[in-house]
Short mmCIF file of C-alpha atoms in Angstrom, two decimals:
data_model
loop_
_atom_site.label_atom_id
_atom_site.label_comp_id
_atom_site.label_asym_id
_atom_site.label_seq_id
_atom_site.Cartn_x
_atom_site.Cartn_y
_atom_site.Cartn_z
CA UNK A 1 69.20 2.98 90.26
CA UNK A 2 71.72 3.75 93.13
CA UNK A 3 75.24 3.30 92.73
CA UNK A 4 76.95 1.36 95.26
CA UNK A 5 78.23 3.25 98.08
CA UNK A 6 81.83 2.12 99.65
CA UNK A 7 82.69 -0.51 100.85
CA UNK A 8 80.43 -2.68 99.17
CA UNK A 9 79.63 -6.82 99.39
CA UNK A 10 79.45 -7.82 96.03
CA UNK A 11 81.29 -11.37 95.58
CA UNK A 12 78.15 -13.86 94.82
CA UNK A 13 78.18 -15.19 98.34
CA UNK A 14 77.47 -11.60 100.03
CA UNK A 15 74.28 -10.11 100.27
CA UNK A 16 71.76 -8.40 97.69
CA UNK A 17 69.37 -6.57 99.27
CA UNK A 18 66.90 -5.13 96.66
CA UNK A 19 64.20 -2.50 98.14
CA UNK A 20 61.84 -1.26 95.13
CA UNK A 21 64.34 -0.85 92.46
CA UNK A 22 67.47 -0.18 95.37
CA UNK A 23 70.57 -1.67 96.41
CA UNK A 24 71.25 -1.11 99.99
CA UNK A 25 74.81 -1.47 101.16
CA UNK A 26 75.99 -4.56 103.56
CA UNK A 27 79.02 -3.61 104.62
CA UNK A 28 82.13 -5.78 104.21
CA UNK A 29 84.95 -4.26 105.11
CA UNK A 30 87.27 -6.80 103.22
CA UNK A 31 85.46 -6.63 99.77
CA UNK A 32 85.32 -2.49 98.71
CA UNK A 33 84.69 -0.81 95.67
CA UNK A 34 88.43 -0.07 94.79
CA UNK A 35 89.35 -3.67 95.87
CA UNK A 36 86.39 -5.61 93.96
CA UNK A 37 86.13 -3.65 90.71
CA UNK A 38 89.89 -3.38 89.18
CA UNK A 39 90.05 -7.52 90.08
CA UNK A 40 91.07 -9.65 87.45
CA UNK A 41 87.73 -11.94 88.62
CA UNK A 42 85.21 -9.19 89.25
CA UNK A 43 83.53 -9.77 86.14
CA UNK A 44 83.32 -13.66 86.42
CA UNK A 45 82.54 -13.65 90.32
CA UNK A 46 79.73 -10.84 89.37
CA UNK A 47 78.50 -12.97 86.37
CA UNK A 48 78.00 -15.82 88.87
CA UNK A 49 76.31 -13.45 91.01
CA UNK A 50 73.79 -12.87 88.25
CA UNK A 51 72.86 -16.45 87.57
CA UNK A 52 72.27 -17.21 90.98
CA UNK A 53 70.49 -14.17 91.05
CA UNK A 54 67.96 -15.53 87.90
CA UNK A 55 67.24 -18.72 89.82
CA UNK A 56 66.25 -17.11 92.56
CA UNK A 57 63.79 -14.64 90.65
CA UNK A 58 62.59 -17.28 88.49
CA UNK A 59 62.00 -19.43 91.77
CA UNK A 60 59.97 -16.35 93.55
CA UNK A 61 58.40 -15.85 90.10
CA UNK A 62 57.06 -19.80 89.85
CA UNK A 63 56.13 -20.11 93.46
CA UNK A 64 53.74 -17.49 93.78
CA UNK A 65 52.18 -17.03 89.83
CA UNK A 66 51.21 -20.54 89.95
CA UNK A 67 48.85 -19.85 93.13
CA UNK A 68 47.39 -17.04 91.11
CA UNK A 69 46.68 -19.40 88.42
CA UNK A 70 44.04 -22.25 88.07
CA UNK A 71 47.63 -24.40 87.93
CA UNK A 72 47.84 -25.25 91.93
CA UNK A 73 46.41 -23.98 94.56
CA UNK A 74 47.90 -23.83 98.38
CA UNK A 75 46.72 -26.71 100.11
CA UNK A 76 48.77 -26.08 103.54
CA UNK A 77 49.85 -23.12 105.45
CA UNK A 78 53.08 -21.97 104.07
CA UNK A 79 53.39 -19.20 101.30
CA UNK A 80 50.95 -17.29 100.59
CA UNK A 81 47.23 -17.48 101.72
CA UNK A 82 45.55 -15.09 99.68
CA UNK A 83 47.11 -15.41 95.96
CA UNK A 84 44.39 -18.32 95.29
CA UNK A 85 41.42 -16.21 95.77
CA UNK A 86 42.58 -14.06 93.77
CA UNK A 87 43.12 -11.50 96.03
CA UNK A 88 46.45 -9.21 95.13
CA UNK A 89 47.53 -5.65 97.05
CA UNK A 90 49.61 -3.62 96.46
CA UNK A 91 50.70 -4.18 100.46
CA UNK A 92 50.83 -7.66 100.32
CA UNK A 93 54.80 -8.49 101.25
CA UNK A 94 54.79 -10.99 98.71
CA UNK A 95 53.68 -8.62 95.69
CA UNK A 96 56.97 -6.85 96.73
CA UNK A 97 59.18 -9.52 97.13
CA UNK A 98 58.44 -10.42 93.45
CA UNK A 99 59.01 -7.04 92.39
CA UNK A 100 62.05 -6.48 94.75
CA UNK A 101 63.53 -9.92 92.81
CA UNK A 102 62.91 -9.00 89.52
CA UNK A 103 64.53 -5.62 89.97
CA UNK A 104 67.54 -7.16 91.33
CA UNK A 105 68.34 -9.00 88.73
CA UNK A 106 67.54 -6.08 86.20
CA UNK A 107 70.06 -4.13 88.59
CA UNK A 108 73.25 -6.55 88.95
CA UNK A 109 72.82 -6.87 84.86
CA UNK A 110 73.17 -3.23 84.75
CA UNK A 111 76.17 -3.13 86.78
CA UNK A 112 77.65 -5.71 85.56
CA UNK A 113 76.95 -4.17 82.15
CA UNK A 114 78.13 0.11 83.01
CA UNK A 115 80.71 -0.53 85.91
CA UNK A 116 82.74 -4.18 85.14
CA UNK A 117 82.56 -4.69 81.16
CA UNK A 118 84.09 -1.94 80.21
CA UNK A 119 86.76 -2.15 82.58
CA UNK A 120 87.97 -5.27 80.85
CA UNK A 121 91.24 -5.71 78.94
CA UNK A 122 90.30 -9.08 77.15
CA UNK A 123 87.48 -9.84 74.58
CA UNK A 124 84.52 -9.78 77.23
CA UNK A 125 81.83 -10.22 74.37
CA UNK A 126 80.08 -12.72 75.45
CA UNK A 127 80.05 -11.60 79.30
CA UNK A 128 78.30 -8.96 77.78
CA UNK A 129 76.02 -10.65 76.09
CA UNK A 130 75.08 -12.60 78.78
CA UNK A 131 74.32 -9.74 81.12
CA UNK A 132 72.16 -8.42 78.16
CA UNK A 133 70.29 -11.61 78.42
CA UNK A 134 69.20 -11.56 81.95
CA UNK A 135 68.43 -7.92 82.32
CA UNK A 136 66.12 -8.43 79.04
CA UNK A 137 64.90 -11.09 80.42
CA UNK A 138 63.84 -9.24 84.00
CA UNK A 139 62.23 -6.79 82.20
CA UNK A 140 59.91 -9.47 80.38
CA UNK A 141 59.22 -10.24 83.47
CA UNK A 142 58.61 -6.99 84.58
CA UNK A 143 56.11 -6.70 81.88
CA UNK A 144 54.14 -9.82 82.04
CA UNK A 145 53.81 -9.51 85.63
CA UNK A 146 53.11 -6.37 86.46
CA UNK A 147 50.42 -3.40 85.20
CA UNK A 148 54.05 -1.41 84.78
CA UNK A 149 57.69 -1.21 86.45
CA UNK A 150 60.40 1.28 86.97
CA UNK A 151 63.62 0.37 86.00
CA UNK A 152 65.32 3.17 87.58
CA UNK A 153 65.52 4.20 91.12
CA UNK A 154 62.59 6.75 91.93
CA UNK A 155 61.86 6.65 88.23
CA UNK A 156 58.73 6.69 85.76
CA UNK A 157 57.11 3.89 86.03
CA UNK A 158 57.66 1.42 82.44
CA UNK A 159 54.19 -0.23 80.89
CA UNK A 160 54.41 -3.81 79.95
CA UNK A 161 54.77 -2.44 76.42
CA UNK A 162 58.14 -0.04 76.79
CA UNK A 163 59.35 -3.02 78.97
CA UNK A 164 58.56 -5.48 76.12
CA UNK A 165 60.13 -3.21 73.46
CA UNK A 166 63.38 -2.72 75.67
CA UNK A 167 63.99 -6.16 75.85
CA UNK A 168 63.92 -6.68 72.44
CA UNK A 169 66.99 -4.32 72.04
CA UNK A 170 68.61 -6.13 74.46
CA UNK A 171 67.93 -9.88 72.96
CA UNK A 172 68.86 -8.55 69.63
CA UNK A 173 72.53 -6.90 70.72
CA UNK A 174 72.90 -10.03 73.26
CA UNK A 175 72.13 -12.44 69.76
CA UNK A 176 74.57 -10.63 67.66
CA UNK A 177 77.26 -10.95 70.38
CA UNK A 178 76.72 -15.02 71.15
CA UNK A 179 79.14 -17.18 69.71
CA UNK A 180 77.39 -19.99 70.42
CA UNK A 181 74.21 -21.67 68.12
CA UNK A 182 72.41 -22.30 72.18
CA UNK A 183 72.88 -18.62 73.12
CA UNK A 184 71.38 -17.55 69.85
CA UNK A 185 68.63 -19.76 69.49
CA UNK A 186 67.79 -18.80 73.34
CA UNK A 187 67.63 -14.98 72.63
CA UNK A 188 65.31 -15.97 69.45
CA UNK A 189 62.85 -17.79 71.27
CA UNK A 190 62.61 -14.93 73.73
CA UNK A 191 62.17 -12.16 70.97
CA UNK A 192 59.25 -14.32 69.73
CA UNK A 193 58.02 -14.39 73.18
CA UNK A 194 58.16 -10.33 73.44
CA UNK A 195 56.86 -9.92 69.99
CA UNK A 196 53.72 -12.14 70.71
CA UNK A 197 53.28 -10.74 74.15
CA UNK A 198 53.02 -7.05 71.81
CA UNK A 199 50.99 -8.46 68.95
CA UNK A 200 53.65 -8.26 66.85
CA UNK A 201 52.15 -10.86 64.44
CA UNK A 202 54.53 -11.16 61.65
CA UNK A 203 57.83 -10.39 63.96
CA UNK A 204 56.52 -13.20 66.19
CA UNK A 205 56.14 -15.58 63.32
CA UNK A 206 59.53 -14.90 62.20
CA UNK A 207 61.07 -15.56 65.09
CA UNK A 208 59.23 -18.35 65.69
CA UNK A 209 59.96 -19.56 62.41
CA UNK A 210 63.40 -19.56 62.85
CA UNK A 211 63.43 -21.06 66.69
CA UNK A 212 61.72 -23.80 65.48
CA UNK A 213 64.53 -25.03 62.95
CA UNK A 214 66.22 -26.08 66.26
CA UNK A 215 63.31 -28.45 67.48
CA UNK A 216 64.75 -29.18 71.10
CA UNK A 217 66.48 -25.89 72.34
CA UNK A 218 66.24 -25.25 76.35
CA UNK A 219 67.29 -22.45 78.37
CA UNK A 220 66.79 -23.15 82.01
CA UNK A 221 68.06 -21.46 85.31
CA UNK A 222 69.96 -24.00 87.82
CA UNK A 223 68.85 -24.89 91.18
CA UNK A 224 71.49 -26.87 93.88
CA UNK A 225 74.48 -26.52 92.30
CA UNK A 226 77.58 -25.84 95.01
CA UNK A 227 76.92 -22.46 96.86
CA UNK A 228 73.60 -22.01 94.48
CA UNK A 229 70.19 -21.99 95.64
CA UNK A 230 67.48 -24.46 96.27
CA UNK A 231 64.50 -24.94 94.17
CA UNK A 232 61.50 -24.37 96.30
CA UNK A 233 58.96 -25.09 94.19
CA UNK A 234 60.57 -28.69 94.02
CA UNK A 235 60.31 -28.90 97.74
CA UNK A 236 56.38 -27.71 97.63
CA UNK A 237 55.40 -29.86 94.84
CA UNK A 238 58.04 -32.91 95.95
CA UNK A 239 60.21 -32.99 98.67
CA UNK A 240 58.10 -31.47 101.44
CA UNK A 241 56.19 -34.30 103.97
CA UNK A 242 53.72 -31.98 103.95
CA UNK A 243 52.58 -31.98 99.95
CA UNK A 244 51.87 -27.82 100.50
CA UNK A 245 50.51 -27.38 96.55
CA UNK A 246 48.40 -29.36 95.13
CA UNK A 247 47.62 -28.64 90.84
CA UNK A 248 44.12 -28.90 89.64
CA UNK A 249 42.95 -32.09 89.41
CA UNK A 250 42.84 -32.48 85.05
CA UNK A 251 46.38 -31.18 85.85
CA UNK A 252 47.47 -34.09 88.28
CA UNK A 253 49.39 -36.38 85.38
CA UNK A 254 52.14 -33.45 85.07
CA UNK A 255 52.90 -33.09 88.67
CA UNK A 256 55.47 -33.26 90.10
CA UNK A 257 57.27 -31.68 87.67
CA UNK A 258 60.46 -31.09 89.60
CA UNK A 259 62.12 -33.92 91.87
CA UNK A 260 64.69 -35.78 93.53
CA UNK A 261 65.54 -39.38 93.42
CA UNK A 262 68.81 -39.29 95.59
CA UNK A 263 68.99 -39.44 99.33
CA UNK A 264 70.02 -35.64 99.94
CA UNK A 265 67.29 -33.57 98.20
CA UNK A 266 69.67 -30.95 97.66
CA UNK A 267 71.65 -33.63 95.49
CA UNK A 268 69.01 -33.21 92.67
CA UNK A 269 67.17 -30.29 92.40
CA UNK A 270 65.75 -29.54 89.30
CA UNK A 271 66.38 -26.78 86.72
CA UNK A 272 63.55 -24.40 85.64
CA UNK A 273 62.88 -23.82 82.00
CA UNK A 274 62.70 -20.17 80.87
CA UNK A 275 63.07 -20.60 77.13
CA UNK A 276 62.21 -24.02 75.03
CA UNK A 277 61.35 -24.58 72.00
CA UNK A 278 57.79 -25.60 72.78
CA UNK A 279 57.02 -21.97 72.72
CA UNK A 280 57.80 -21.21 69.00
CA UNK A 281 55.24 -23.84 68.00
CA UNK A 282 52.67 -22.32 69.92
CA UNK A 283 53.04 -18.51 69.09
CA UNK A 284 53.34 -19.98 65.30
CA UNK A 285 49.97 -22.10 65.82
CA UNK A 286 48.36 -19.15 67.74
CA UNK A 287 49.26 -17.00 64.81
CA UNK A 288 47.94 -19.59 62.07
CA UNK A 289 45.13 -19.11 63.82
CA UNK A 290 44.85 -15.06 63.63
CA UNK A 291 45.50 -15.87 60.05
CA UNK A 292 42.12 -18.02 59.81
CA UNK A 293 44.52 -20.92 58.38
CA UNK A 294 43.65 -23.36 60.67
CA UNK A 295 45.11 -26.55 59.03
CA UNK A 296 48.59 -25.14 58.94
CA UNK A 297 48.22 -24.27 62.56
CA UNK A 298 46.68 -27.91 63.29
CA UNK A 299 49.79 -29.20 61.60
CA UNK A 300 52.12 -26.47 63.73
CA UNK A 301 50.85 -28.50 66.96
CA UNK A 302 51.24 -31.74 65.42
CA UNK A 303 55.16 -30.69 64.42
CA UNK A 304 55.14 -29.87 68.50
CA UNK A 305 54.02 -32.87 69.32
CA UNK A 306 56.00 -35.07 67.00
CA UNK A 307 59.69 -33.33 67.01
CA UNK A 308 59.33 -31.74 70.09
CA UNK A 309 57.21 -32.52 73.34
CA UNK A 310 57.69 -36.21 72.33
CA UNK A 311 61.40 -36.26 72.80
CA UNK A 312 61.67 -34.59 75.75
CA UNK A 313 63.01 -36.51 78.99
CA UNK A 314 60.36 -38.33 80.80
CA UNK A 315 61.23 -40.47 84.15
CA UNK A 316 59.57 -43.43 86.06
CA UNK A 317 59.24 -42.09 89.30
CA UNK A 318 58.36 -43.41 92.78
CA UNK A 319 55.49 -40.66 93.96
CA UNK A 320 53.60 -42.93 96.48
CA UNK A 321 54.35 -40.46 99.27
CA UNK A 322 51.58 -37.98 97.80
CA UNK A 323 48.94 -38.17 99.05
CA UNK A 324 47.93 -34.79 98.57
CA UNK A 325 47.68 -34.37 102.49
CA UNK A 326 48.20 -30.51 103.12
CA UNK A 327 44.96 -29.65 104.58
CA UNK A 328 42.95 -27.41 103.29
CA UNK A 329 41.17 -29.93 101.05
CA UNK A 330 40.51 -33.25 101.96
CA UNK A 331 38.53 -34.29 99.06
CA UNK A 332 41.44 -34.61 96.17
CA UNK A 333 41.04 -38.04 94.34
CA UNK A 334 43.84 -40.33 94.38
CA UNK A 335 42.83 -43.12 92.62
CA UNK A 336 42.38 -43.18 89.07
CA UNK A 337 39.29 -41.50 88.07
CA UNK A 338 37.58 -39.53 85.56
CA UNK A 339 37.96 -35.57 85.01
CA UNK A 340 35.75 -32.93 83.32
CA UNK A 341 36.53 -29.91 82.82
CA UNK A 342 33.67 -28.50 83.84
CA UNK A 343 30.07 -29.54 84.28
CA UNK A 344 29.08 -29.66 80.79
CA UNK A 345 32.25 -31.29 79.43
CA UNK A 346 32.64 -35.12 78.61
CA UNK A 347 34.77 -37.44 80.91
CA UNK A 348 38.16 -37.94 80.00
CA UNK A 349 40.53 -40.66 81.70
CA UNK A 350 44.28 -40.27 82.72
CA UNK A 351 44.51 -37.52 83.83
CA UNK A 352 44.75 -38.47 87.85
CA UNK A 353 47.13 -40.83 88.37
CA UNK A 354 47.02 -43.77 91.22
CA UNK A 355 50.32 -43.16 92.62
CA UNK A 356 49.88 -46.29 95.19
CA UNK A 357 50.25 -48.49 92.24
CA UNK A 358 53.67 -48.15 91.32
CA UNK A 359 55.99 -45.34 89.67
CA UNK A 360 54.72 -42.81 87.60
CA UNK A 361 55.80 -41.07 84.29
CA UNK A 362 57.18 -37.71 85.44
CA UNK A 363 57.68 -34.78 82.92
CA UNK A 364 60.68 -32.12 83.70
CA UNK A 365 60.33 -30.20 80.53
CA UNK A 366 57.22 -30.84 79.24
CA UNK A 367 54.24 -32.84 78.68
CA UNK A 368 50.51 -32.85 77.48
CA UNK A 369 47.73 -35.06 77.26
CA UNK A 370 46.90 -33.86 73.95
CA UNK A 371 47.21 -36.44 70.88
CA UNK A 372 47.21 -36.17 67.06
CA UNK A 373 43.91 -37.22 67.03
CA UNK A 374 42.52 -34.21 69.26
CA UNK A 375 44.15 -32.34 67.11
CA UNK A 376 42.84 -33.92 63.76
CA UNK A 377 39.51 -33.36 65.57
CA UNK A 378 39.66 -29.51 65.52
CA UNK A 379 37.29 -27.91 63.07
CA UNK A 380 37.04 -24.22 64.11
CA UNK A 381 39.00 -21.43 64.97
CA UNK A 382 37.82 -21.42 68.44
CA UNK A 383 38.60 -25.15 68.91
CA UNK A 384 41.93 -24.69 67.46
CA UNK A 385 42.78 -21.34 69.75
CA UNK A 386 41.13 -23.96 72.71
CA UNK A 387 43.47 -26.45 72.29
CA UNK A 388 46.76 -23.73 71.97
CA UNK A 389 45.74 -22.42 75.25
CA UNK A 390 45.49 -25.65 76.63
CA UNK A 391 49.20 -26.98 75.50
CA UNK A 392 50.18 -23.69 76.85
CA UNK A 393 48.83 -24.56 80.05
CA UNK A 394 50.28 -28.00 80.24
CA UNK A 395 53.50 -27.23 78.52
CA UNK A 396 54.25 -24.65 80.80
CA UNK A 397 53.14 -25.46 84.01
CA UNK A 398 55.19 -24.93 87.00
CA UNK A 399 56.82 -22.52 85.12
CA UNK A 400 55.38 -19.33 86.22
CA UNK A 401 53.63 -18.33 82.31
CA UNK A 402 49.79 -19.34 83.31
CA UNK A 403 49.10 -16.51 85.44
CA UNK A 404 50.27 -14.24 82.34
CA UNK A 405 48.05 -15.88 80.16
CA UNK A 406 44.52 -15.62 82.21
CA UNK A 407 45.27 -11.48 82.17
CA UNK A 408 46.43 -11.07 85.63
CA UNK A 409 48.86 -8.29 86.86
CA UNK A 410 50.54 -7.65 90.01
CA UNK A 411 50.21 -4.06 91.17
CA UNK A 412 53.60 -2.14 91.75
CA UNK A 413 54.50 -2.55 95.78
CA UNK A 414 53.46 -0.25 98.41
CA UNK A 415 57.25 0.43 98.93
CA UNK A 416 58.12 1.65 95.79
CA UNK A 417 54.66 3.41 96.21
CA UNK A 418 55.65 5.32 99.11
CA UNK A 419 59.23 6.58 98.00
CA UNK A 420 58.21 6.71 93.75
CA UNK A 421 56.50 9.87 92.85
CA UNK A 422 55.59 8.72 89.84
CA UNK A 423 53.27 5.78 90.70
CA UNK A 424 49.90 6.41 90.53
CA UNK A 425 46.98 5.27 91.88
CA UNK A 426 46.25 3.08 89.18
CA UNK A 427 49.85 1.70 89.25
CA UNK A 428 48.49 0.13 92.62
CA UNK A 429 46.28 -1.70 91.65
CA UNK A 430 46.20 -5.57 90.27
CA UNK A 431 44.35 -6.00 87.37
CA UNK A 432 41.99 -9.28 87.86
CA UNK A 433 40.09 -9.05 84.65
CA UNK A 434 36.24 -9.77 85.15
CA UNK A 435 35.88 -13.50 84.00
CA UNK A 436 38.64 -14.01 86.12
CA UNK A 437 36.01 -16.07 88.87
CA UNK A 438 36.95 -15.22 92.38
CA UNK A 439 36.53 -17.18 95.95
CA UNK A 440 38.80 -20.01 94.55
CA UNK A 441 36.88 -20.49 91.99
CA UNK A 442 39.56 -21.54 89.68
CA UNK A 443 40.70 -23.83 91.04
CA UNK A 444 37.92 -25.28 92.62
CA UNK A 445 36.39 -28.88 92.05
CA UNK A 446 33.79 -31.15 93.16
CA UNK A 447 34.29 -34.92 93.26
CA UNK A 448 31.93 -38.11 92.96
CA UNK A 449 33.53 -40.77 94.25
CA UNK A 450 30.49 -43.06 93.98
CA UNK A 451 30.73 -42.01 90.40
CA UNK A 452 34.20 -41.60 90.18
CA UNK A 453 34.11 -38.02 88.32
CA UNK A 454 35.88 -35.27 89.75
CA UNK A 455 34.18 -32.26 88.06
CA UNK A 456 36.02 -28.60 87.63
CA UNK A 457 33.95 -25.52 88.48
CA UNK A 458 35.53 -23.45 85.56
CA UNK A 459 37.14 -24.54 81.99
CA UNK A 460 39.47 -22.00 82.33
CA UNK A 461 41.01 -22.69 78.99
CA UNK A 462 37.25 -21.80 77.19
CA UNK A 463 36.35 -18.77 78.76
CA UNK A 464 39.56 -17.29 77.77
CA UNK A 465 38.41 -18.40 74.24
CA UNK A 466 34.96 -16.79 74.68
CA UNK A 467 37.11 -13.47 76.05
CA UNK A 468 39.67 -13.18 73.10
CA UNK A 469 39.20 -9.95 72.34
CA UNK A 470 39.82 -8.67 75.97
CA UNK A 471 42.83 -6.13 76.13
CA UNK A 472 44.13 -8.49 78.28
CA UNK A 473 45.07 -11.91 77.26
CA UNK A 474 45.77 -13.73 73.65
CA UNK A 475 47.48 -10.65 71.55
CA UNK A 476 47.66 -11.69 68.56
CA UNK A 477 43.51 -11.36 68.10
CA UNK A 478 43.58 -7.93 69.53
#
């Protein structure tokens, strides 16, 4: 990637301008290169730089994967207009503004990492470690996003698996560096992550293993915090009059999952998870489950239930202002009616909530509508692999994983296209695997109100079951 050309903006308040995998020079002609670098601050005004820099990619990351996923869909006219279809190209300005985000933050942890570190006179371990956290971190991004990145300017083009194997080099220097028990048990839930995203069975349920003997670990990025960002997806979800994304209807009980209960919205913006605990029961379940021992991975999702899910924080909150008003449907239910999950499913209740009636139970970490007795009910492998999927879902929604999980990939950007060599023309193209349906059909509905069944077109959660051996989704039945 380019080295940064004099003078150069780099406090945390100037300007990062990422094009492909570039930084372009803003000119300030009070913060240089000689002046910036030797500072006894460079390395803690840079680290700043690089957190703010994670919520913003996480924020572009959750804003437009959960439009690609059967999660929400864009019920208004702001962001993107296409991602629901699906339809993804390579020249769609969005497909590069992920990329160009994810890249940035891979490229300040770099610097951070080659040009201020080892200038430093003092311990700087866990600076270091750090860094190695975030630019692991972008490139698991990088591979569960994308058919392949570079991570160097005008370089060969990474697949998902080199980018998957790199950050586990990273995550395992970064965990011998931490100090601290949270640090540690952060990087471990993200090797389990990278080892089950490589169908690394046993290496996944080791790590998982040993994430889950700390039941309630979180790593999230921050969002309103003085001179940080704002969480968007808050204001789409929340905050905006205009309610622009609306989730699937059986998904309606877990929305919103971000809000603000003060009078300035900026005053409570929420954080985004990117590591919890959750996770480690659900690789080890999944993994049970490759392992045709299905009533230790029954009791796996009962332990996630039980020590973990259940004691997360859930809040009474006033949502009477949604009334799911953006537009481009008219027919979303509001009162409290039935949902199946597709047309040969049995009604289940709950799961859309009458917010006229008073507050509502609102989940900012996680939540599911599973119990102990749908779990107790499992009797096959399929059911139990059904019923992962499905936590996975709810567990993780509005947090930018879904999209991953159905098998679709973002093509690498016509800009780094046109000044990259080495991308191909297969490198350009999204992969949208074939049971993926198409026309909005995920996350389309119908709804019966003289019935009062809303119906979904799709069970998205049981075709992937019927489609585990695709190359493209659940790796540990590969």
């Amino acid at each position: 990637m380019k080295r940064f050309k004099k003078p150069i903006y780099i406090l945390a308040s100037t300007a990062l301008l990422l094009s492909s995998c570039e930084l372009f020079e803003v000119t300030n002609p009070y913060v240089t290169e000689e002046r910036f670098i030797p500072s006894s601050m460079s390395l803690e005004s840079w680290l700043n730089g690089v957190r703010r820099q994670a919520s913003l990619t996480v924020g572009t990351v959750v804003e437009f994967s959960e439009l690609v996923s059967d999660n929400y869909f864009n019920n208004y006219t702001q962001s993107s207009k296409v991602f629901d279809n699906p339809e993804i190209n390579y020249f769609d300005q969005d497909v590069t503004n992920i990329q160009a985000a994810i890249h940035k933050l891979m490229e300040m942890s770099k610097f951070g990492l080659n040009e201020l570190i080892p200038l430093q006179k003092e311990d700087a371990s866990q600076q270091k470690a750090e860094l190695l956290f975030f630019q692991a971190y972008a490139h698991i991004l990088g591979a569960e996003l994308y058919v392949g990145l570079p991570t160097e300017a005008l370089g060969e083009v990474r697949s998902p698996r080199e980018l998957l194997e790199s950050a586990i080099a990273m995550l395992s220097e970064a965990n011998d560096l931490f100090s601290e028990a949270e640090d540690q048990e952060a990087c471990t839930l993200l090797l389990a992550r990278c080892h089950h995203g490589l169908g690394n069975l046993e290496e996944a349920v080791r790590f998982a293993r040993e994430a889950i003997d700390h039941p309630l670990s979180l790593r999230q990025v921050r969002y309103g915090t003085q001179n940080g960002p704002s969480n968007n997806f808050q204001n789409f979800i929340f905050s905006s009059n205009t309610n622009s994304f609306a989730p699937l209807p059986r998904l309606d009980f877990l929305d919103p999952k971000y809000f603000h209960q003060t009078t300035n919205i900026f005053d409570d913006q929420k954080p985004i998870a990117i590591a919890k605990a959750e996770e480690a029961y659900l690789i080890l379940a999944e993994a049970l489950i490759a392992q045709e021992n299905i009533p230790a991975a029954k009791q796996a999702l009962k332990d996630l239930l039980n020590d973990c899910v259940s004691k997360r924080p859930q809040t009474m909150l006033d949502d009477s202002k949604d009334t799911r008003n953006g537009g481009n449907r008219g027919d979303y239910p509001l009162t409290a009616v039935s949902v199946k999950f597709d047309a040969a499913s049995a009604p289940k209740e709950g799961l859309v909530v009458d917010r006229s009636l008073g507050n509502i139970p609102a989940y900012s970490v996680s939540g599911t509508h599973i119990t102990l007795t749908d779990i107790d009910a499992v009797a096959t492998a399929d059911e139990a692999l059904y019923l992962v999927y499905l936590m996975r879902q709810e567990i993780f929604i509005a947090e930018g994983r879904r999209m991953t999980d159905l098998g679709i990939r973002f093509p690498i950007s016509q800009r780094e296209q046109l000044s990259n060599s080495h991308v191909t023309d297969a490198h350009i193209q999204a992969i949208i695997p074939d049971f993926i349906p198409r026309n909005r059909g995920l996350d389309d509905f119908t709804y019966d109100t003289a019935a009062g069944v809303v119906t979904m077109k799709h069970d998205m959660n049981r075709i992937l079951v019927q489609h585990k051996t695709s190359p493209y989704i659940m790796p540990l039945h590969q």
